[in-house]
GROMACS .gro file of C-alpha atoms in nm:
model
  316
    1MET     CA    1  -0.037   0.018   0.020
    2LEU     CA    2   0.278   0.237   0.045
    3LEU     CA    3   0.447   0.187  -0.284
    4LEU     CA    4   0.101   0.206  -0.402
    5ALA     CA    5   0.075   0.543  -0.255
    6SER     CA    6   0.391   0.647  -0.347
    7GLY     CA    7   0.331   0.581  -0.690
    8LEU     CA    8   0.001   0.799  -0.705
    9MET     CA    9   0.224   1.076  -0.526
   10VAL     CA   10   0.460   1.059  -0.845
   11SER     CA   11   0.185   1.050  -1.058
   12ALA     CA   12   0.015   1.328  -0.939
   13GLN     CA   13   0.310   1.544  -0.895
   14ASP     CA   14   0.405   1.493  -1.285
   15LYS     CA   15   0.047   1.589  -1.373
   16ALA     CA   16   0.104   1.944  -1.168
   17LYS     CA   17   0.456   1.963  -1.341
   18MET     CA   18   0.293   1.931  -1.673
   19GLN     CA   19  -0.002   2.130  -1.599
   20SER     CA   20   0.272   2.422  -1.493
   21TYR     CA   21   0.477   2.401  -1.820
   22GLN     CA   22   0.135   2.385  -1.995
   23ALA     CA   23   0.017   2.721  -1.852
   24ARG     CA   24   0.363   2.904  -1.905
   25LEU     CA   25   0.383   2.796  -2.265
   26SER     CA   26   0.033   2.909  -2.312
   27ALA     CA   27   0.086   3.286  -2.190
   28LEU     CA   28   0.435   3.269  -2.347
   29ILE     CA   29   0.245   3.181  -2.708
   30THR     CA   30  -0.004   3.473  -2.655
   31LYS     CA   31   0.258   3.692  -2.615
   32VAL     CA   32   0.380   3.561  -2.930
   33ALA     CA   33   0.130   3.631  -3.132
   34GLU     CA   34  -0.030   3.959  -2.932
   35ALA     CA   35   0.323   4.133  -2.809
   36PRO     CA   36   0.336   4.488  -2.988
   37THR     CA   37   0.668   4.501  -3.110
   38ASP     CA   38   0.940   4.242  -3.306
   39ASN     CA   39   1.146   4.223  -2.983
   40GLU     CA   40   0.919   4.131  -2.745
   41ARG     CA   41   0.754   3.879  -2.985
   42TYR     CA   42   1.102   3.721  -3.065
   43LEU     CA   43   1.166   3.708  -2.670
   44ALA     CA   44   0.845   3.518  -2.592
   45SER     CA   45   0.898   3.291  -2.879
   46GLU     CA   46   1.251   3.213  -2.755
   47GLU     CA   47   1.130   3.139  -2.411
   48ALA     CA   48   0.852   2.929  -2.531
   49VAL     CA   49   1.118   2.723  -2.729
   50GLN     CA   50   1.341   2.639  -2.421
   51LEU     CA   51   1.035   2.557  -2.187
   52LEU     CA   52   0.917   2.351  -2.473
   53ALA     CA   53   1.248   2.184  -2.449
   54GLU     CA   54   1.239   2.134  -2.055
   55ALA     CA   55   0.905   1.977  -2.080
   56LEU     CA   56   0.994   1.760  -2.335
   57GLU     CA   57   1.254   1.642  -2.107
   58GLU     CA   58   1.009   1.508  -1.869
   59GLU     CA   59   0.940   1.154  -1.830
   60ASP     CA   60   0.617   1.033  -2.006
   61SER     CA   61   0.602   1.404  -2.167
   62GLU     CA   62   0.493   1.200  -2.501
   63GLU     CA   63   0.176   1.087  -2.331
   64TRP     CA   64   0.058   1.451  -2.221
   65ARG     CA   65  -0.240   1.617  -2.409
   66TRP     CA   66  -0.108   1.938  -2.482
   67GLN     CA   67  -0.377   2.250  -2.451
   68LEU     CA   68  -0.248   2.550  -2.637
   69PRO     CA   69  -0.345   2.852  -2.754
   70SER     CA   70  -0.485   2.803  -3.093
   71TYR     CA   71  -0.173   3.022  -3.231
   72VAL     CA   72   0.052   2.704  -3.221
   73SER     CA   73  -0.008   2.362  -3.402
   74VAL     CA   74   0.024   2.070  -3.190
   75LEU     CA   75  -0.011   1.707  -3.415
   76THR     CA   76   0.084   1.372  -3.331
   77SER     CA   77   0.076   1.071  -3.561
   78PRO     CA   78  -0.191   0.783  -3.492
   79ASP     CA   79   0.088   0.544  -3.408
   80LYS     CA   80   0.212   0.783  -3.121
   81LEU     CA   81   0.550   0.782  -3.218
   82PHE     CA   82   0.598   1.123  -3.374
   83ARG     CA   83   0.456   1.478  -3.256
   84ILE     CA   84   0.537   1.829  -3.381
   85PHE     CA   85   0.471   2.155  -3.237
   86THR     CA   86   0.496   2.473  -3.506
   87TRP     CA   87   0.392   2.836  -3.476
   88ALA     CA   88   0.517   3.129  -3.617
   89VAL     CA   89   0.650   3.496  -3.519
   90VAL     CA   90   0.555   3.766  -3.756
   91ARG     CA   91   0.760   4.070  -3.784
   92ASP     CA   92   0.604   4.435  -3.807
   93ASN     CA   93   0.731   4.414  -4.181
   94GLY     CA   94   0.458   4.123  -4.250
   95GLU     CA   95   0.766   3.853  -4.247
   96PHE     CA   96   0.721   3.486  -4.118
   97GLU     CA   97   0.990   3.311  -3.929
   98CYS     CA   98   0.853   2.997  -3.770
   99PHE     CA   99   0.944   2.799  -3.468
  100GLY     CA  100   0.901   2.448  -3.293
  101ALA     CA  101   1.002   2.093  -3.200
  102VAL     CA  102   0.939   1.766  -3.313
  103GLN     CA  103   0.932   1.460  -3.055
  104PHE     CA  104   0.974   1.157  -3.165
  105TYR     CA  105   1.034   0.751  -3.070
  106ASN     CA  106   1.407   0.654  -3.117
  107GLU     CA  107   1.375   0.269  -3.213
  108LYS     CA  108   1.716   0.149  -3.197
  109GLU     CA  109   1.762   0.361  -2.840
  110GLU     CA  110   1.422   0.272  -2.715
  111TYR     CA  111   1.310   0.626  -2.597
  112TYR     CA  112   1.166   0.924  -2.684
  113GLU     CA  113   1.356   1.186  -2.756
  114HIS     CA  114   1.314   1.575  -2.927
  115LEU     CA  115   1.477   1.799  -3.133
  116LEU     CA  116   1.424   2.202  -3.213
  117LEU     CA  117   1.357   2.315  -3.537
  118HIS     CA  118   1.539   2.601  -3.699
  119ASP     CA  119   1.387   2.785  -3.989
  120LYS     CA  120   1.613   2.817  -4.275
  121SER     CA  121   1.402   2.893  -4.549
  122GLU     CA  122   1.580   3.137  -4.717
  123GLU     CA  123   1.889   2.949  -4.726
  124ILE     CA  124   1.691   2.643  -4.891
  125MET     CA  125   1.780   2.692  -5.271
  126ASN     CA  126   1.623   2.337  -5.426
  127ARG     CA  127   1.319   2.339  -5.214
  128GLU     CA  128   1.124   2.035  -5.339
  129GLU     CA  129   1.439   1.792  -5.397
  130SER     CA  130   1.667   1.885  -5.057
  131VAL     CA  131   1.699   1.615  -4.793
  132LEU     CA  132   1.588   1.850  -4.472
  133TYR     CA  133   1.656   1.800  -4.114
  134ALA     CA  134   1.552   1.973  -3.783
  135ASP     CA  135   1.878   2.217  -3.784
  136GLN     CA  136   1.794   2.326  -4.197
  137TRP     CA  137   1.437   2.308  -4.161
  138LEU     CA  138   1.180   2.442  -4.441
  139GLY     CA  139   0.982   2.660  -4.191
  140ALA     CA  140   0.594   2.564  -4.184
  141VAL     CA  141   0.333   2.602  -3.943
  142TYR     CA  142   0.140   2.245  -3.996
  143GLN     CA  143  -0.240   2.171  -3.999
  144ASP     CA  144  -0.276   1.803  -4.069
  145ILE     CA  145  -0.060   1.455  -4.031
  146ILE     CA  146  -0.092   1.176  -4.257
  147GLN     CA  147   0.045   0.832  -4.146
  148THR     CA  148   0.162   0.572  -4.437
  149THR     CA  149   0.366   0.272  -4.469
  150SER     CA  150   0.580   0.162  -4.765
  151GLY     CA  151   0.779  -0.145  -4.692
  152SER     CA  152   0.927  -0.129  -4.327
  153HIS     CA  153   0.941   0.248  -4.318
  154THR     CA  154   0.660   0.441  -4.188
  155TYR     CA  155   0.629   0.799  -4.340
  156TYR     CA  156   0.437   1.077  -4.162
  157THR     CA  157   0.324   1.341  -4.450
  158LEU     CA  158   0.252   1.687  -4.302
  159LEU     CA  159   0.028   1.957  -4.471
  160GLY     CA  160   0.187   2.294  -4.380
  161TRP     CA  161   0.184   2.694  -4.424
  162ASN     CA  162   0.380   2.990  -4.440
  163GLY     CA  163   0.274   3.305  -4.423
  164VAL     CA  164   0.645   3.446  -4.591
  165ASP     CA  165   0.606   3.806  -4.655
  166ASN     CA  166   0.376   4.099  -4.783
  167LEU     CA  167   0.401   3.935  -5.150
  168THR     CA  168   0.367   3.571  -5.076
  169GLU     CA  169   0.247   3.274  -4.894
  170ARG     CA  170   0.344   2.926  -4.941
  171LYS     CA  171   0.210   2.587  -4.890
  172ILE     CA  172   0.362   2.266  -4.818
  173ILE     CA  173   0.334   1.892  -4.887
  174GLU     CA  174   0.617   1.770  -4.633
  175PRO     CA  175   0.661   1.379  -4.588
  176VAL     CA  176   0.889   1.311  -4.285
  177TYR     CA  177   1.075   0.958  -4.137
  178ILE     CA  178   1.303   0.818  -3.919
  179ARG     CA  179   1.618   0.737  -4.054
  180ASN     CA  180   1.906   0.629  -3.800
  181GLY     CA  181   1.757   0.773  -3.502
  182VAL     CA  182   1.702   1.105  -3.684
  183PRO     CA  183   1.331   1.272  -3.827
  184GLN     CA  184   1.449   1.327  -4.218
  185PHE     CA  185   1.210   1.579  -4.387
  186GLY     CA  186   1.178   1.512  -4.761
  187ALA     CA  187   1.109   1.170  -4.890
  188PRO     CA  188   1.086   1.043  -5.274
  189LEU     CA  189   0.715   0.920  -5.220
  190PHE     CA  190   0.583   1.129  -5.510
  191ARG     CA  191   0.530   0.850  -5.832
  192ARG     CA  192   0.671   0.960  -6.148
  193MET     CA  193   0.813   1.268  -6.022
  194ARG     CA  194   1.187   1.195  -6.009
  195ASN     CA  195   1.422   1.362  -5.718
  196GLN     CA  196   1.088   1.554  -5.569
  197ARG     CA  197   1.080   1.511  -5.196
  198ARG     CA  198   0.797   1.780  -5.095
  199VAL     CA  199   0.556   1.983  -5.297
  200VAL     CA  200   0.606   2.335  -5.241
  201LEU     CA  201   0.320   2.580  -5.368
  202GLU     CA  202   0.431   2.960  -5.338
  203TYR     CA  203   0.156   3.254  -5.478
  204SER     CA  204   0.024   3.576  -5.429
  205ASN     CA  205  -0.067   3.636  -5.049
  206ASN     CA  206  -0.429   3.803  -5.186
  207ALA     CA  207  -0.486   3.438  -5.373
  208VAL     CA  208  -0.690   3.168  -5.181
  209VAL     CA  209  -0.501   2.836  -5.225
  210ASN     CA  210  -0.642   2.515  -5.090
  211LEU     CA  211  -0.431   2.212  -4.968
  212SER     CA  212  -0.608   1.938  -4.759
  213TYR     CA  213  -0.627   1.590  -4.703
  214GLU     CA  214  -1.007   1.459  -4.719
  215THR     CA  215  -1.259   1.215  -4.899
  216GLN     CA  216  -1.311   1.374  -5.235
  217TYR     CA  217  -1.445   1.284  -5.593
  218VAL     CA  218  -1.169   1.112  -5.853
  219GLN     CA  219  -1.278   1.127  -6.211
  220GLU     CA  220  -1.164   0.864  -6.435
  221VAL     CA  221  -1.169   0.821  -6.807
  222GLU     CA  222  -1.242   0.489  -6.907
  223ARG     CA  223  -1.181   0.404  -7.319
  224LYS     CA  224  -1.340   0.123  -7.489
  225ARG     CA  225  -1.327  -0.006  -7.835
  226GLU     CA  226  -1.707  -0.009  -7.951
  227LYS     CA  227  -1.836  -0.145  -8.280
  228VAL     CA  228  -2.053   0.103  -8.488
  229LYS     CA  229  -2.399  -0.018  -8.506
  230GLY     CA  230  -2.508  -0.157  -8.846
  231THR     CA  231  -2.126  -0.118  -8.961
  232ASN     CA  232  -1.779  -0.335  -8.979
  233ARG     CA  233  -1.623  -0.024  -8.796
  234TYR     CA  234  -1.482   0.043  -8.472
  235GLN     CA  235  -1.464   0.347  -8.279
  236THR     CA  236  -1.351   0.434  -7.940
  237VAL     CA  237  -1.559   0.546  -7.677
  238GLU     CA  238  -1.487   0.727  -7.350
  239LYS     CA  239  -1.698   0.703  -7.056
  240VAL     CA  240  -1.657   0.932  -6.718
  241LYS     CA  241  -1.694   0.733  -6.373
  242GLU     CA  242  -1.648   0.883  -6.048
  243HIS     CA  243  -1.573   0.744  -5.714
  244LYS     CA  244  -1.452   0.908  -5.370
  245GLU     CA  245  -1.120   0.854  -5.254
  246GLN     CA  246  -0.901   0.984  -4.939
  247MET     CA  247  -0.623   1.195  -5.096
  248ILE     CA  248  -0.417   1.569  -5.049
  249ILE     CA  249  -0.624   1.760  -5.253
  250PHE     CA  250  -0.497   2.096  -5.344
  251ASP     CA  251  -0.508   2.409  -5.622
  252GLU     CA  252  -0.264   2.414  -5.920
  253VAL     CA  253  -0.084   2.772  -5.917
  254GLU     CA  254   0.046   2.951  -6.215
  255PRO     CA  255   0.142   3.347  -6.288
  256GLN     CA  256  -0.152   3.536  -6.309
  257VAL     CA  257   0.050   3.688  -6.639
  258PRO     CA  258   0.241   3.492  -6.896
  259GLY     CA  259   0.601   3.558  -6.833
  260MET     CA  260   0.617   3.606  -6.496
  261GLU     CA  261   0.739   3.257  -6.434
  262GLY     CA  262   0.931   3.248  -6.091
  263LEU     CA  263   0.778   3.552  -5.981
  264PHE     CA  264   0.535   3.417  -5.692
  265GLN     CA  265   0.373   3.713  -5.617
  266TYR     CA  266   0.194   3.710  -5.931
  267TYR     CA  267   0.067   3.338  -5.907
  268VAL     CA  268  -0.277   3.220  -5.826
  269PRO     CA  269  -0.487   2.913  -5.855
  270SER     CA  270  -0.512   2.809  -6.254
  271GLY     CA  271  -0.837   2.704  -6.183
  272THR     CA  272  -0.730   2.296  -6.170
  273GLU     CA  273  -0.749   2.096  -5.856
  274GLN     CA  274  -0.456   1.795  -5.814
  275ALA     CA  275  -0.430   1.533  -5.574
  276TYR     CA  276  -0.222   1.263  -5.432
  277ALA     CA  277  -0.379   0.950  -5.340
  278PHE     CA  278  -0.135   0.689  -5.147
  279VAL     CA  279  -0.125   0.359  -5.341
  280ASP     CA  280   0.141   0.068  -5.315
  281GLY     CA  281   0.371   0.297  -5.115
  282LYS     CA  282   0.368   0.623  -5.293
  283TRP     CA  283   0.206   0.943  -5.363
  284GLU     CA  284   0.038   0.898  -5.698
  285LEU     CA  285  -0.105   1.210  -5.861
  286ARG     CA  286  -0.458   1.216  -5.947
  287ASN     CA  287  -0.546   1.443  -6.257
  288GLY     CA  288  -0.913   1.421  -6.215
  289ALA     CA  289  -0.949   1.492  -5.873
  290GLN     CA  290  -1.292   1.756  -5.792
  291GLY     CA  291  -1.305   1.930  -5.450
  292ARG     CA  292  -1.655   1.941  -5.403
  293LEU     CA  293  -1.709   1.798  -5.045
  294SER     CA  294  -1.625   2.128  -4.882
  295ASP     CA  295  -1.830   2.074  -4.634
  296LYS     CA  296  -1.677   1.811  -4.475
  297LYS     CA  297  -1.296   1.957  -4.485
  298LEU     CA  298  -1.078   1.786  -4.184
  299ASN     CA  299  -0.821   2.073  -4.165
  300LYS     CA  300  -0.789   2.219  -3.802
  301GLU     CA  301  -0.928   2.583  -3.769
  302PHE     CA  302  -0.621   2.818  -3.614
  303ALA     CA  303  -0.687   3.139  -3.494
  304PRO     CA  304  -0.558   3.453  -3.680
  305LEU     CA  305  -0.299   3.683  -3.535
  306PRO     CA  306  -0.441   3.981  -3.394
  307LYS     CA  307  -0.458   4.325  -3.595
  308HIS     CA  308  -0.117   4.455  -3.515
  309THR     CA  309   0.016   4.218  -3.762
  310PRO     CA  310  -0.093   4.066  -4.131
  311SER     CA  311  -0.401   3.865  -4.042
  312TYR     CA  312  -0.343   3.485  -4.166
  313ASN     CA  313  -0.610   3.190  -4.177
  314PHE     CA  314  -0.424   2.824  -4.177
  315ASP     CA  315  -0.751   2.716  -4.407
  316ARG     CA  316  -0.660   2.972  -4.670
   0.00000   0.00000   0.00000
C-alpha cells in the first residue's frame, strides 16, 4: 500500500508539473501573437522554445495531451510515435519566421527524444528536392498529419503553411520519416516525379489556395473500342466514372500573367485541382480530382493573429 501511495503521489506530481509547463507555454505563445513589438515577440518565442524543450525532457511527456492556444499547432501521429509543435513569429514588416520542436520515438535507443526546429527557408535553394533535417528546416506551421507505410518504413506526411511576407504565401506537402534515429524531412514518395521530396506551392498573398487531406471525388476516363451499329467499323468511346477516395487535394498555381514564371507574387490558382492518393507506398497524382465536398473538410482551424500583424488563416 505504501508503494502504491508513493506511485500515485509521483503521478500527481508529474501531472502538476506538466500543467505548470502548459500554463507557462500558453502565456508565452499568446505573447508571441499579441506583443506589440518584434523584440517582445521574438523574446517570447525564444522563451517558449526553451520551456518546451525542458518540458519534453520530462519522463512520459510524450503522453501529455497539450492544450495550448490556437496560435500553435500540436500534431500527434496515429501511432503516437511522432509529435510536432510549430508556430510563427510575424515581424512588423510582415515577414514570417517559424519555430517549433519534434518529439519522436528512437527505436534503436528505445526512448522518446526531441529536437528543436530551425527555420532556414531563405537559405534552401532546391526546396522540392532537398533532404532536410531539424537544424535546416523549411519552416511551416502544420495543419494536418497523415501516417502511411512503404515497405518497412513509416512516413508522416505533413501539410503546412507559411505566410512568408507581404507578397507571397507558401503551402507545403512534407513527408517525414525517422532514419538512423533522426527525423528526415523530405522523401521520394511522389510517383513519376524524379528527385521530388516535397511539394511547395508559393503564390500571391492575395490568393486563396486550398491544401487539405480529405475524402473527395476522382474522375476517371474509361476508353473502350465499340463496334458502330450497322457497320463493320469500330470507334473509341470515352466514359467518365467517378468514385470517392481519401487524398491530399490542392489548387494548381500558375502566373496570372504570361512571362512572370518564378515571380511567385503573381501566382494564383489556375482553376485546376490536383490531388495525391497513397497507392502501393507512393503518393500518386490524381489529375481528375474534384473538390466538391467542402462541407467535410478535415483541416484544423487556427485563430488569426491580432490586428497589429497581417491577419492569416491556416485554411486559406
